[in-house]
CSV table of C-alpha atoms in Angstrom, one decimal:
chain,number,residue,atom,x,y,z
A,1,MET,CA,103.4,36.4,45.5
A,2,ASN,CA,104.4,38.6,48.6
A,3,GLU,CA,102.6,41.9,48.6
A,4,GLU,CA,104.8,45.1,49.6
A,5,ILE,CA,103.7,46.6,52.8
A,6,ASP,CA,104.3,50.3,53.1
A,7,ASP,CA,105.7,50.8,56.7
A,8,THR,CA,104.6,54.5,56.9
A,9,GLU,CA,101.0,53.4,56.9
A,10,PHE,CA,101.7,51.9,60.2
A,11,TYR,CA,104.4,53.7,61.9
A,12,GLN,CA,103.1,57.2,61.0
A,13,GLN,CA,103.7,59.9,63.7
A,14,ASP,CA,101.5,62.9,64.0
A,15,PHE,CA,103.6,66.0,64.4
A,16,THR,CA,100.6,68.2,64.6
A,17,THR,CA,99.5,66.8,68.1
A,18,ALA,CA,100.4,69.6,70.7
A,19,SER,CA,102.8,68.5,73.7
A,20,GLU,CA,101.8,69.0,77.5
A,21,TRP,CA,104.2,71.7,77.2
A,22,GLU,CA,102.8,73.4,74.2
A,23,ILE,CA,99.6,73.1,75.9
A,24,PHE,CA,100.8,74.8,79.2
A,25,ILE,CA,102.0,77.8,77.1
A,26,ALA,CA,99.1,78.1,75.1
A,27,ARG,CA,97.1,78.2,78.2
A,28,MET,CA,99.3,80.8,79.9
A,29,GLU,CA,98.8,83.3,76.9
A,30,GLU,CA,94.8,82.4,77.0
A,31,ILE,CA,94.8,83.5,80.3
A,32,ILE,CA,96.6,86.9,79.7
A,33,ASN,CA,94.6,87.7,76.7
A,34,GLN,CA,91.4,87.3,78.8
A,35,TRP,CA,92.8,89.6,81.5
A,36,LYS,CA,93.5,92.1,78.7
A,37,THR,CA,90.1,91.9,77.5
A,38,ASP,CA,88.5,92.2,81.1
A,39,GLU,CA,90.7,95.2,81.3
A,40,LEU,CA,89.1,96.9,78.0
A,41,ASN,CA,85.8,96.0,79.1
A,42,ASN,CA,86.7,98.0,82.7
A,43,GLU,CA,85.9,94.6,84.7
A,44,ALA,CA,86.5,94.7,88.3
A,45,PRO,CA,89.7,92.7,89.5
A,46,VAL,CA,89.1,89.5,91.5
A,47,GLN,CA,90.7,90.9,94.8
A,48,HIS,CA,92.2,94.0,96.3
A,49,SER,CA,95.2,94.0,98.8
A,50,GLY,CA,96.5,97.1,99.8
A,51,ILE,CA,97.4,99.4,97.0
A,52,TRP,CA,97.3,96.4,94.6
A,53,GLU,CA,94.7,94.8,92.3
A,54,ILE,CA,95.2,91.3,91.8
A,55,LYS,CA,94.0,88.3,89.4
A,56,THR,CA,94.6,84.5,90.0
A,57,GLU,CA,94.0,81.6,87.5
A,58,LYS,CA,95.4,78.1,88.2
A,59,ILE,CA,97.2,76.0,85.5
A,60,THR,CA,98.3,72.4,85.7
A,61,PHE,CA,101.6,71.2,84.0
A,62,ALA,CA,103.0,67.8,84.5
A,63,ASP,CA,100.5,66.9,87.6
A,64,PHE,CA,102.0,70.2,89.1
A,65,GLU,CA,99.4,73.0,89.8
A,66,PHE,CA,100.6,76.6,89.3
A,67,ASP,CA,99.2,79.9,90.2
A,68,LEU,CA,99.4,82.6,87.2
A,69,LEU,CA,99.1,86.0,89.2
A,70,LEU,CA,98.7,89.6,87.6
A,71,TYR,CA,99.7,92.4,89.8
A,72,LYS,CA,98.6,95.9,89.0
A,73,LYS,CA,98.8,99.1,91.2
A,74,THR,CA,95.9,100.8,91.9
A,75,THR,CA,96.4,104.6,90.4
A,76,GLU,CA,93.8,107.3,90.1
A,77,TYR,CA,93.9,109.3,87.1
A,78,SER,CA,91.8,112.3,86.1
A,79,ASP,CA,89.8,112.6,83.0
A,80,SER,CA,91.9,115.3,81.3
A,81,SER,CA,93.6,114.5,78.0
A,82,GLU,CA,97.1,115.1,79.6
A,83,SER,CA,96.2,112.5,82.4
A,84,SER,CA,95.0,110.0,79.6
A,85,ASP,CA,98.2,110.3,77.7
A,86,GLU,CA,100.1,109.7,81.0
A,87,ASN,CA,97.9,106.8,81.5
A,88,GLU,CA,98.6,105.6,78.1
A,89,LYS,CA,102.4,105.8,78.4
A,90,GLN,CA,102.1,103.9,81.6
A,91,THR,CA,100.4,101.1,80.2
A,92,LYS,CA,102.7,100.7,77.2
A,93,ASN,CA,105.8,100.9,79.4
A,94,PRO,CA,105.4,98.9,83.1
A,95,ILE,CA,108.8,99.8,84.0
A,96,ASP,CA,108.9,103.2,85.8
A,97,THR,CA,112.0,105.0,84.7
A,98,LEU,CA,111.2,107.7,87.3
A,99,TYR,CA,110.4,105.3,90.1
A,100,ASP,CA,111.7,106.3,93.6
A,101,PHE,CA,112.7,103.2,95.1
A,102,GLU,CA,110.7,102.6,98.5
A,103,LEU,CA,112.5,101.5,101.6
A,104,TYR,CA,109.2,100.8,103.1
A,105,ASN,CA,105.6,101.0,102.0
A,106,ALA,CA,102.7,99.8,104.8
A,107,ASN,CA,100.5,99.4,102.3
A,108,ASN,CA,102.9,97.3,100.1
A,109,ASP,CA,102.0,94.0,101.9
A,110,ALA,CA,100.7,91.6,99.2
A,111,GLU,CA,102.6,88.2,98.7
A,112,HIS,CA,104.5,88.9,95.6
A,113,SER,CA,104.6,93.0,96.1
A,114,PHE,CA,108.0,93.1,96.9
A,115,LEU,CA,109.2,92.5,93.3
A,116,SER,CA,107.5,96.4,92.8
A,117,ALA,CA,110.0,97.5,95.4
A,118,TRP,CA,112.8,95.9,93.8
A,119,TYR,CA,112.4,96.6,90.4
A,120,GLY,CA,110.4,99.9,90.1
A,121,LEU,CA,107.1,97.9,88.5
A,122,ASP,CA,103.7,98.8,88.4
A,123,GLU,CA,102.4,95.9,86.6
A,124,TYR,CA,103.7,92.5,86.3
A,125,TYR,CA,102.8,88.8,86.1
A,126,VAL,CA,104.0,85.9,88.5
A,127,LEU,CA,104.0,82.4,88.1
A,128,ALA,CA,104.4,80.5,91.4
A,129,SER,CA,103.7,77.1,93.0
A,130,ALA,CA,99.9,76.8,94.0
A,131,LEU,CA,101.0,74.5,97.0
A,132,ASN,CA,103.8,76.5,98.0
A,133,ILE,CA,106.3,73.5,97.0
A,134,GLY,CA,109.7,74.6,96.3
A,135,ILE,CA,110.8,74.4,92.6
A,136,ASN,CA,114.5,73.3,93.3
A,137,THR,CA,115.3,71.0,90.3
A,138,GLU,CA,117.1,72.9,87.7
A,139,SER,CA,115.6,71.2,84.6
A,140,LYS,CA,112.2,72.2,86.0
A,141,ILE,CA,113.4,76.0,86.4
A,142,LYS,CA,114.7,76.1,82.7
A,143,ILE,CA,111.4,74.7,81.5
A,144,LEU,CA,109.4,77.5,83.4
A,145,LEU,CA,111.9,80.1,82.5
A,146,SER,CA,111.7,79.0,78.7
A,147,SER,CA,107.9,78.9,79.1
A,148,ALA,CA,108.1,82.5,80.4
A,149,TYR,CA,110.2,83.7,77.5
A,150,ILE,CA,108.0,82.7,74.9
A,151,VAL,CA,104.9,84.0,76.5
A,152,SER,CA,106.8,87.3,76.8
A,153,SER,CA,107.6,87.2,73.2
A,154,SER,CA,103.9,87.4,72.4
A,155,PRO,CA,102.8,90.6,71.2
A,156,ASN,CA,99.9,90.5,73.9
A,157,CYS,CA,102.2,90.1,76.9
A,158,GLU,CA,103.1,93.6,77.7
A,159,ARG,CA,104.1,93.2,81.2
A,160,PRO,CA,107.3,91.3,82.8
A,161,ILE,CA,106.6,87.9,83.7
A,162,PHE,CA,108.5,86.3,86.8
A,163,VAL,CA,108.9,82.6,87.9
A,164,GLN,CA,109.3,81.9,91.7
A,165,ILE,CA,111.9,79.3,92.2
A,166,ARG,CA,113.5,77.9,95.1
A,167,ASP,CA,111.5,77.5,98.3
A,168,THR,CA,109.1,80.2,99.1
A,169,TRP,CA,110.7,81.9,102.0
A,170,GLN,CA,113.4,82.7,100.0
A,171,ARG,CA,111.6,84.8,97.8
A,172,CYS,CA,113.8,84.2,94.8
A,173,TYR,CA,112.4,85.1,91.4
A,174,LEU,CA,113.5,84.9,87.5
A,175,GLY,CA,111.7,87.1,85.1
A,176,VAL,CA,111.9,88.7,81.4
A,177,TYR,CA,110.3,91.4,79.6
A,178,GLU,CA,110.3,92.3,75.8
A,179,GLY,CA,109.3,95.8,74.9
A,180,ASP,CA,110.4,98.1,72.4
A,181,CYS,CA,112.5,95.6,70.6
A,182,ILE,CA,114.5,95.3,73.9
A,183,ARG,CA,114.5,92.4,76.3
A,184,THR,CA,115.3,93.0,79.8
A,185,ASN,CA,115.9,89.7,82.1
A,186,PHE,CA,115.4,90.1,85.9
A,187,GLU,CA,117.8,87.9,87.8
A,188,MET,CA,118.8,87.1,91.1
A,189,VAL,CA,121.6,85.5,93.3
A,190,HIS,CA,121.1,84.4,96.6
A,191,LEU,CA,124.1,83.6,99.0
A,192,LYS,CA,124.2,81.9,102.2
A,193,ARG,CA,126.8,84.6,103.5
A,194,GLY,CA,127.6,88.0,101.8
A,195,PRO,CA,131.1,89.1,101.1
A,196,GLY,CA,132.6,91.2,103.9
A,197,HIS,CA,132.8,94.5,101.6
A,198,CYS,CA,129.0,94.3,101.0
A,199,TYR,CA,128.0,94.7,104.3
A,200,TYR,CA,128.8,98.5,104.0
A,201,LEU,CA,127.7,101.4,101.7
A,202,ASN,CA,131.2,102.0,100.4
A,203,GLY,CA,131.5,98.5,99.2
A,204,LEU,CA,128.2,98.1,97.6
A,205,LEU,CA,129.0,101.4,95.8
A,206,ASP,CA,132.2,99.9,94.5
A,207,MET,CA,130.3,96.9,93.2
A,208,PHE,CA,127.6,99.1,91.5
A,209,LYS,CA,130.3,101.0,89.7
A,210,THR,CA,132.1,98.0,88.7
A,211,LYS,CA,129.0,96.5,87.1
A,212,ILE,CA,128.2,99.7,85.0
A,213,MET,CA,131.7,99.9,83.8
A,214,SER,CA,131.1,103.3,82.1
A,215,PRO,CA,134.2,104.6,79.9
A,216,ALA,CA,132.9,108.3,81.1
A,217,SER,CA,132.9,109.6,84.5
A,218,LEU,CA,129.8,109.1,86.4
A,219,ASP,CA,127.7,111.6,87.9
A,220,SER,CA,127.0,111.6,91.7
A,221,ILE,CA,125.1,108.7,92.7
A,222,THR,CA,122.0,108.9,94.8
A,223,VAL,CA,121.5,106.6,97.7
A,224,SER,CA,119.0,106.0,100.6
A,225,VAL,CA,119.8,104.2,103.7
A,226,GLN,CA,117.4,102.5,106.2
A,227,LEU,CA,118.3,101.2,109.5
A,228,LYS,CA,115.8,98.6,110.9
A,229,TYR,CA,115.4,97.6,114.6
A,230,ILE,CA,113.0,94.8,115.7
A,231,LEU,CA,112.0,94.7,119.4
A,232,ARG,CA,110.4,91.1,120.3
A,233,GLU,CA,110.9,91.4,124.1
A,234,PHE,CA,109.1,94.3,126.2
A,235,GLY,CA,110.2,93.2,129.7
A,236,ARG,CA,107.9,94.7,132.6
A,237,TYR,CA,106.4,96.7,129.9
A,238,GLU,CA,104.6,93.9,128.6
A,239,TRP,CA,100.9,94.2,128.8
A,240,LYS,CA,99.1,91.9,131.1
A,241,GLN,CA,95.3,91.7,132.2
A,242,ASP,CA,94.0,89.1,134.4
A,243,LEU,CA,90.6,87.7,134.0
A,244,SER,CA,87.9,89.5,135.8
A,245,GLU,CA,87.7,87.9,139.5
A,246,SER,CA,84.5,87.5,141.0
A,247,GLU,CA,85.2,90.1,143.9
A,248,ASN,CA,86.2,92.9,141.9
A,249,PHE,CA,84.6,92.9,138.4
A,250,ASN,CA,82.7,95.9,137.2
A,251,VAL,CA,79.2,95.0,137.5
A,252,ASP,CA,77.6,97.4,135.2
A,253,ALA,CA,80.0,96.7,132.2
A,254,LEU,CA,80.9,93.8,129.8
A,255,PRO,CA,84.5,92.6,130.2
A,256,PHE,CA,86.8,94.4,127.8
A,257,GLY,CA,90.4,94.0,126.8
A,258,VAL,CA,92.9,91.7,126.3
A,259,THR,CA,94.6,89.0,128.5
A,260,VAL,CA,98.2,88.8,126.6
A,261,GLU,CA,100.2,91.0,124.7
A,262,PRO,CA,98.6,91.8,121.3
A,263,ILE,CA,101.8,93.3,119.9
A,264,HIS,CA,104.1,90.5,118.6
A,265,TRP,CA,106.9,92.8,117.7
A,266,LEU,CA,107.6,96.3,116.9
A,267,THR,CA,110.0,97.7,114.1
A,268,LEU,CA,111.6,101.0,114.2
A,269,ARG,CA,113.1,102.4,111.1
A,270,ALA,CA,115.8,105.2,110.9
A,271,THR,CA,115.7,106.6,107.2
A,272,TRP,CA,118.1,108.7,105.1
A,273,ASN,CA,116.5,109.5,101.7
A,274,HIS,CA,118.3,111.0,98.5
A,275,LEU,CA,122.0,111.4,99.5
A,276,ALA,CA,124.7,112.0,97.1
A,277,ASP,CA,127.6,109.2,97.6
A,278,ASN,CA,130.2,111.6,97.8
A,279,LEU,CA,128.6,113.3,100.9
A,280,VAL,CA,128.3,110.2,103.3
A,281,MET,CA,130.9,107.4,104.4
A,282,ASP,CA,130.2,103.9,105.5
A,283,SER,CA,132.5,101.6,106.0
A,284,GLU,CA,134.1,99.1,108.8
A,285,GLY,CA,136.2,101.9,110.2
A,286,HIS,CA,133.5,104.6,110.2
A,287,SER,CA,129.9,105.3,109.5
A,288,ASP,CA,127.9,108.9,109.1
A,289,PHE,CA,124.5,107.0,109.8
A,290,ASP,CA,123.5,107.6,113.4
A,291,PRO,CA,120.3,106.6,114.2
A,292,MET,CA,119.8,109.6,116.5
A,293,THR,CA,120.6,112.0,113.7
A,294,ALA,CA,118.2,110.5,111.0
A,295,PRO,CA,115.9,112.8,109.4
A,296,LYS,CA,113.1,110.3,109.4
A,297,TRP,CA,111.8,107.8,112.0
A,298,SER,CA,108.9,105.4,111.3
A,299,CYS,CA,107.2,102.4,113.6
A,300,SER,CA,105.0,99.7,112.6
A,301,ALA,CA,103.6,96.9,114.5
A,302,ARG,CA,103.3,93.3,113.9
A,303,MET,CA,99.9,91.9,115.8
A,304,HIS,CA,99.0,88.9,117.5
A,305,GLU,CA,95.6,87.3,117.4
A,306,PRO,CA,94.7,88.5,120.8
A,307,VAL,CA,92.6,86.5,123.3
A,308,CYS,CA,89.7,89.3,123.7
A,309,LEU,CA,87.5,89.2,126.6
A,310,LEU,CA,84.5,90.6,125.1
A,311,GLY,CA,84.6,88.5,122.1
A,312,ASP,CA,84.9,85.4,124.3
A,313,ALA,CA,82.4,86.3,126.6
A,314,LEU,CA,79.8,86.8,123.8
A,315,SER,CA,81.0,83.7,121.8
A,316,ALA,CA,80.3,81.9,124.9
A,317,PHE,CA,77.1,83.4,125.5
A,318,LEU,CA,75.8,82.6,122.0
A,319,ASN,CA,77.2,79.2,122.0
A,320,ASN,CA,75.2,78.2,125.2
A,321,LEU,CA,72.1,79.4,123.5
A,322,GLU,CA,71.2,76.1,121.9
A,323,GLY,CA,71.6,73.8,125.0
A,324,ASN,CA,68.6,71.8,126.2
A,325,THR,CA,69.3,71.3,129.8
A,326,THR,CA,67.2,72.9,132.5
A,327,VAL,CA,68.2,74.9,135.4
A,328,TYR,CA,67.0,71.8,137.7
A,329,ASP,CA,69.4,69.6,135.7
A,330,ILE,CA,72.2,72.1,136.2
A,331,LEU,CA,71.9,73.0,139.8
A,332,GLY,CA,70.5,69.7,141.1
A,333,ASP,CA,69.4,69.6,144.6
A,334,TYR,CA,69.8,73.4,145.2
A,335,ALA,CA,66.9,74.1,142.8
A,336,THR,CA,63.4,72.4,144.0
A,337,LEU,CA,60.8,71.8,141.3
A,338,PRO,CA,57.7,74.2,141.7
A,339,SER,CA,55.0,72.7,144.0
A,340,ALA,CA,51.5,72.3,143.3
A,341,GLU,CA,50.7,75.3,145.7
A,342,SER,CA,52.7,77.5,143.4
A,343,ASN,CA,50.1,77.4,140.9
A,344,PRO,CA,48.2,80.8,141.4
A,345,LEU,CA,44.9,79.0,140.7
A,346,ASP,CA,45.6,76.6,143.6
A,347,LEU,CA,45.0,79.4,145.9
A,348,LEU,CA,41.6,80.0,144.9
A,349,THR,CA,40.4,76.5,145.1
A,350,GLU,CA,42.5,75.3,148.2
A,351,PRO,CA,40.2,74.4,151.1
A,352,ALA,CA,40.2,76.8,154.1
A,353,VAL,CA,41.3,73.6,156.4
A,354,PRO,CA,44.2,72.0,155.2
A,355,THR,CA,44.4,68.1,154.6
A,356,ILE,CA,46.6,65.8,156.3
A,357,THR,CA,48.0,64.8,152.9
A,358,SER,CA,48.9,68.4,152.2
A,359,LEU,CA,50.7,68.9,155.5
A,360,LEU,CA,52.8,65.8,154.9
A,361,ALA,CA,54.0,66.9,151.6
A,362,LYS,CA,54.9,70.4,152.9
A,363,ALA,CA,56.9,68.9,155.5
A,364,ALA,CA,58.8,66.6,152.8
A,365,ARG,CA,59.5,69.9,150.7
A,366,ARG,CA,60.9,71.7,154.0
A,367,SER,CA,63.3,68.5,154.5
A,368,SER,CA,64.5,68.4,151.1
A,369,LYS,CA,65.2,72.3,151.2
A,370,SER,CA,67.1,71.6,154.2
A,371,THR,CA,69.7,69.5,152.6
A,372,LYS,CA,70.5,71.6,149.2
A,373,GLY,CA,73.8,71.4,147.8
A,374,THR,CA,76.1,74.3,147.9
A,375,PRO,CA,75.2,77.2,145.6
A,376,PRO,CA,77.4,77.9,142.7
A,377,ILE,CA,77.5,81.8,143.5
A,378,THR,CA,78.1,83.0,147.1
A,379,GLU,CA,75.8,85.0,148.6
A,380,SER,CA,78.4,88.1,149.1
A,381,VAL,CA,78.7,88.1,145.3
A,382,LEU,CA,74.9,87.2,144.7
A,383,VAL,CA,73.3,90.0,146.9
A,384,PRO,CA,75.1,92.9,144.9
A,385,LEU,CA,74.1,91.3,141.6
A,386,LEU,CA,70.4,91.1,142.4
A,387,TYR,CA,70.6,94.6,144.2
A,388,TYR,CA,71.8,95.8,140.7
A,389,LEU,CA,69.0,94.2,138.8
A,390,PHE,CA,66.4,95.3,141.5
A,391,PRO,CA,67.7,98.3,143.3
A,392,ASP,CA,64.4,99.3,144.9
A,393,ALA,CA,65.1,96.3,147.3
A,394,ASP,CA,68.2,98.1,148.7
A,395,GLU,CA,67.6,101.0,151.2
A,396,ASN,CA,71.0,102.9,149.3
A,397,PRO,CA,70.8,101.7,145.8
A,398,SER,CA,74.3,102.2,143.9
A,399,PHE,CA,72.8,101.6,140.5
A,400,PRO,CA,69.5,103.2,140.3
A,401,TYR,CA,67.5,102.9,137.2
A,402,GLY,CA,67.8,106.3,135.4
A,403,GLY,CA,70.6,107.2,137.8
A,404,LYS,CA,73.2,107.7,134.9
A,405,GLU,CA,71.4,109.7,132.6
A,406,ASP,CA,71.8,113.0,134.8
A,407,LYS,CA,75.5,112.1,135.6
A,408,ASP,CA,76.4,111.5,131.9
A,409,THR,CA,74.4,114.5,130.5
A,410,ALA,CA,77.5,116.5,129.9
A,411,GLU,CA,79.2,113.7,128.0
A,412,LYS,CA,76.2,113.1,125.9
A,413,THR,CA,76.3,116.8,125.0
A,414,ASN,CA,79.8,116.7,124.2
A,415,GLU,CA,79.5,113.4,121.9
A,416,LYS,CA,75.9,114.4,120.4
A,417,GLY,CA,77.2,113.9,117.0
A,418,MET,CA,78.6,110.3,117.5
A,419,SER,CA,75.6,109.4,119.3
A,420,LYS,CA,73.4,110.5,116.3
A,421,ASN,CA,75.8,108.4,113.9
A,422,PHE,CA,75.6,105.4,116.5
A,423,GLU,CA,71.7,105.6,116.3
A,424,GLU,CA,71.7,105.6,112.5
A,425,GLU,CA,74.2,102.9,112.0
A,426,PHE,CA,72.2,100.6,114.9
A,427,LYS,CA,68.5,101.8,113.5
A,428,GLY,CA,68.4,98.1,112.2
A,429,PHE,CA,69.6,96.0,115.1
A,430,LYS,CA,67.1,94.6,117.3
A,431,THR,CA,67.7,95.5,121.0
A,432,CYS,CA,66.2,96.5,124.4
A,433,THR,CA,66.1,100.2,125.8
A,434,LYS,CA,69.5,100.9,127.4
A,435,ASP,CA,69.8,100.5,131.1
A,436,SER,CA,66.7,98.6,131.2
A,437,LEU,CA,66.2,95.3,133.2
A,438,THR,CA,66.9,93.0,130.2
A,439,TRP,CA,69.8,95.2,129.5
A,440,ARG,CA,71.1,94.9,133.1
A,441,LEU,CA,70.3,91.1,133.3
A,442,SER,CA,72.2,90.4,130.0
A,443,ILE,CA,75.3,92.1,131.6
A,444,VAL,CA,74.9,90.0,134.7
A,445,LEU,CA,74.4,86.8,132.8
A,446,THR,CA,77.6,87.6,130.5
A,447,HIS,CA,79.7,88.1,133.9
A,448,ALA,CA,78.3,84.8,135.4
A,449,LEU,CA,79.3,82.8,132.5
A,450,GLN,CA,82.8,84.6,131.9
A,451,SER,CA,83.9,84.9,135.4
A,452,LEU,CA,81.6,83.5,138.3
A,453,GLY,CA,81.6,79.7,137.4
A,454,GLY,CA,80.3,79.0,133.9
A,455,VAL,CA,76.9,77.6,133.1
A,456,LYS,CA,76.0,76.7,136.7
A,457,ALA,CA,76.4,80.4,137.8
A,458,VAL,CA,74.2,81.4,134.8
A,459,ALA,CA,71.5,78.9,135.9
A,460,HIS,CA,71.6,80.2,139.3
A,461,ILE,CA,71.3,83.9,138.5
A,462,TRP,CA,68.5,82.8,136.3
A,463,TYR,CA,66.9,80.8,139.1
A,464,GLU,CA,67.0,83.7,141.3
A,465,PHE,CA,65.7,86.2,138.9
A,466,VAL,CA,62.8,83.9,138.4
A,467,GLN,CA,61.9,83.7,141.9
A,468,GLU,CA,62.1,87.3,142.4
A,469,MET,CA,59.8,88.1,139.4
A,470,ARG,CA,57.4,85.6,140.5
A,471,TYR,CA,57.4,87.0,143.9
A,472,ARG,CA,56.9,90.6,142.7
A,473,TRP,CA,54.0,89.3,140.2
A,474,GLU,CA,51.9,87.2,143.3
A,475,LYS,CA,52.5,90.3,145.7
A,476,SER,CA,51.5,93.0,143.1
A,477,MET,CA,54.8,94.7,143.3
A,478,PRO,CA,56.2,97.0,140.6
A,479,ILE,CA,59.0,95.8,138.5
A,480,PRO,CA,61.7,98.3,138.0
A,481,GLY,CA,63.8,98.9,134.9
């Protein structure tokens, strides 16, 4: 007898299991609730960017990584009850109905902050690709936008939420906000080439009035206009500074400045704010917007990462501190190893009558000195450097120790407050006395490494410096500085 088998025991589907899409939406809601809790506990945001407080969390959906970001404009409120009420109203409705649309704000430079300038928002969420990969498939756009609609309908989501679509350079967003029983859709259209009438203010105003379709007569529309000019080529005014040459560099100062033009481009803006539309004309045939008559001009600069002489010199100096090569390895035949007679104790123990062995050794050393290689630094450059380190060796020293103090007394008096501030700021730094021998030696070695021949020039300066110090020590001569 065959037993009846209930198919439902084997083919039962559990509809209570959450799908990957539902997990994605739940994760978004969880992050938003956590951020709201952090705000109630007055916890600090993750990062600041200009006038914005930004929080970021990563979400994965369908093996695709997204960033969910919270943008909140920093606003200072006083402790008065009136300001507290205003702050509460601002929090309940992130759309600023009194927003004066800015044509340009230098502090508004965060990645997705232009949404604030376009729509007048102080707080909003952004869902964007974490790997800067464009979302161009229509099905993906619809799924993400549907997720945003569901999250926006949640009572805890009190801010607009935007989804970045298309390629990132296009700055194309779709968004939604639900509040006070009203849904607001933020839509955007990108055209490869705009209609001809939209290139002028009159055509834009006609399209604006057509979209409103008001049966009543419209009040005067307030418009603001900005003309922008970008200067990328500076011609003969482009900044150029050659690297310090060995013949004409300033021996008593470190190299300073940039070698190439640090400004990438200059942006000039001519701005007209809050004009009535019936008082201005801008069409293909005539325009009232002459840049020379603009009431407001502004300028901004985009900077390169410049090649700084001081930064390069100090970086090269620090990179060579860990080298294990000796002066004799670098200079080769030019530098001779110290002989046995150079030991000060040998002067006391050496016999009065020299032996034949010692005489032959001296002759060999003299012959090796006569076959020295070419020095890295020429004598015409080396002598001024040594006179800078040891000015007492020169009959008419150009840089005597302490000579600058009397000369700079007036400047120090005028900058007394600034000097005190520097002394306080640099109190914890380990350094030597200003304009001392160690101070000057550091400057000379930096010049040698930067513009006199690199490591070989540094070894040459150090070799001559040690020889001079040893000579002064043996002859009991004072060491300046």
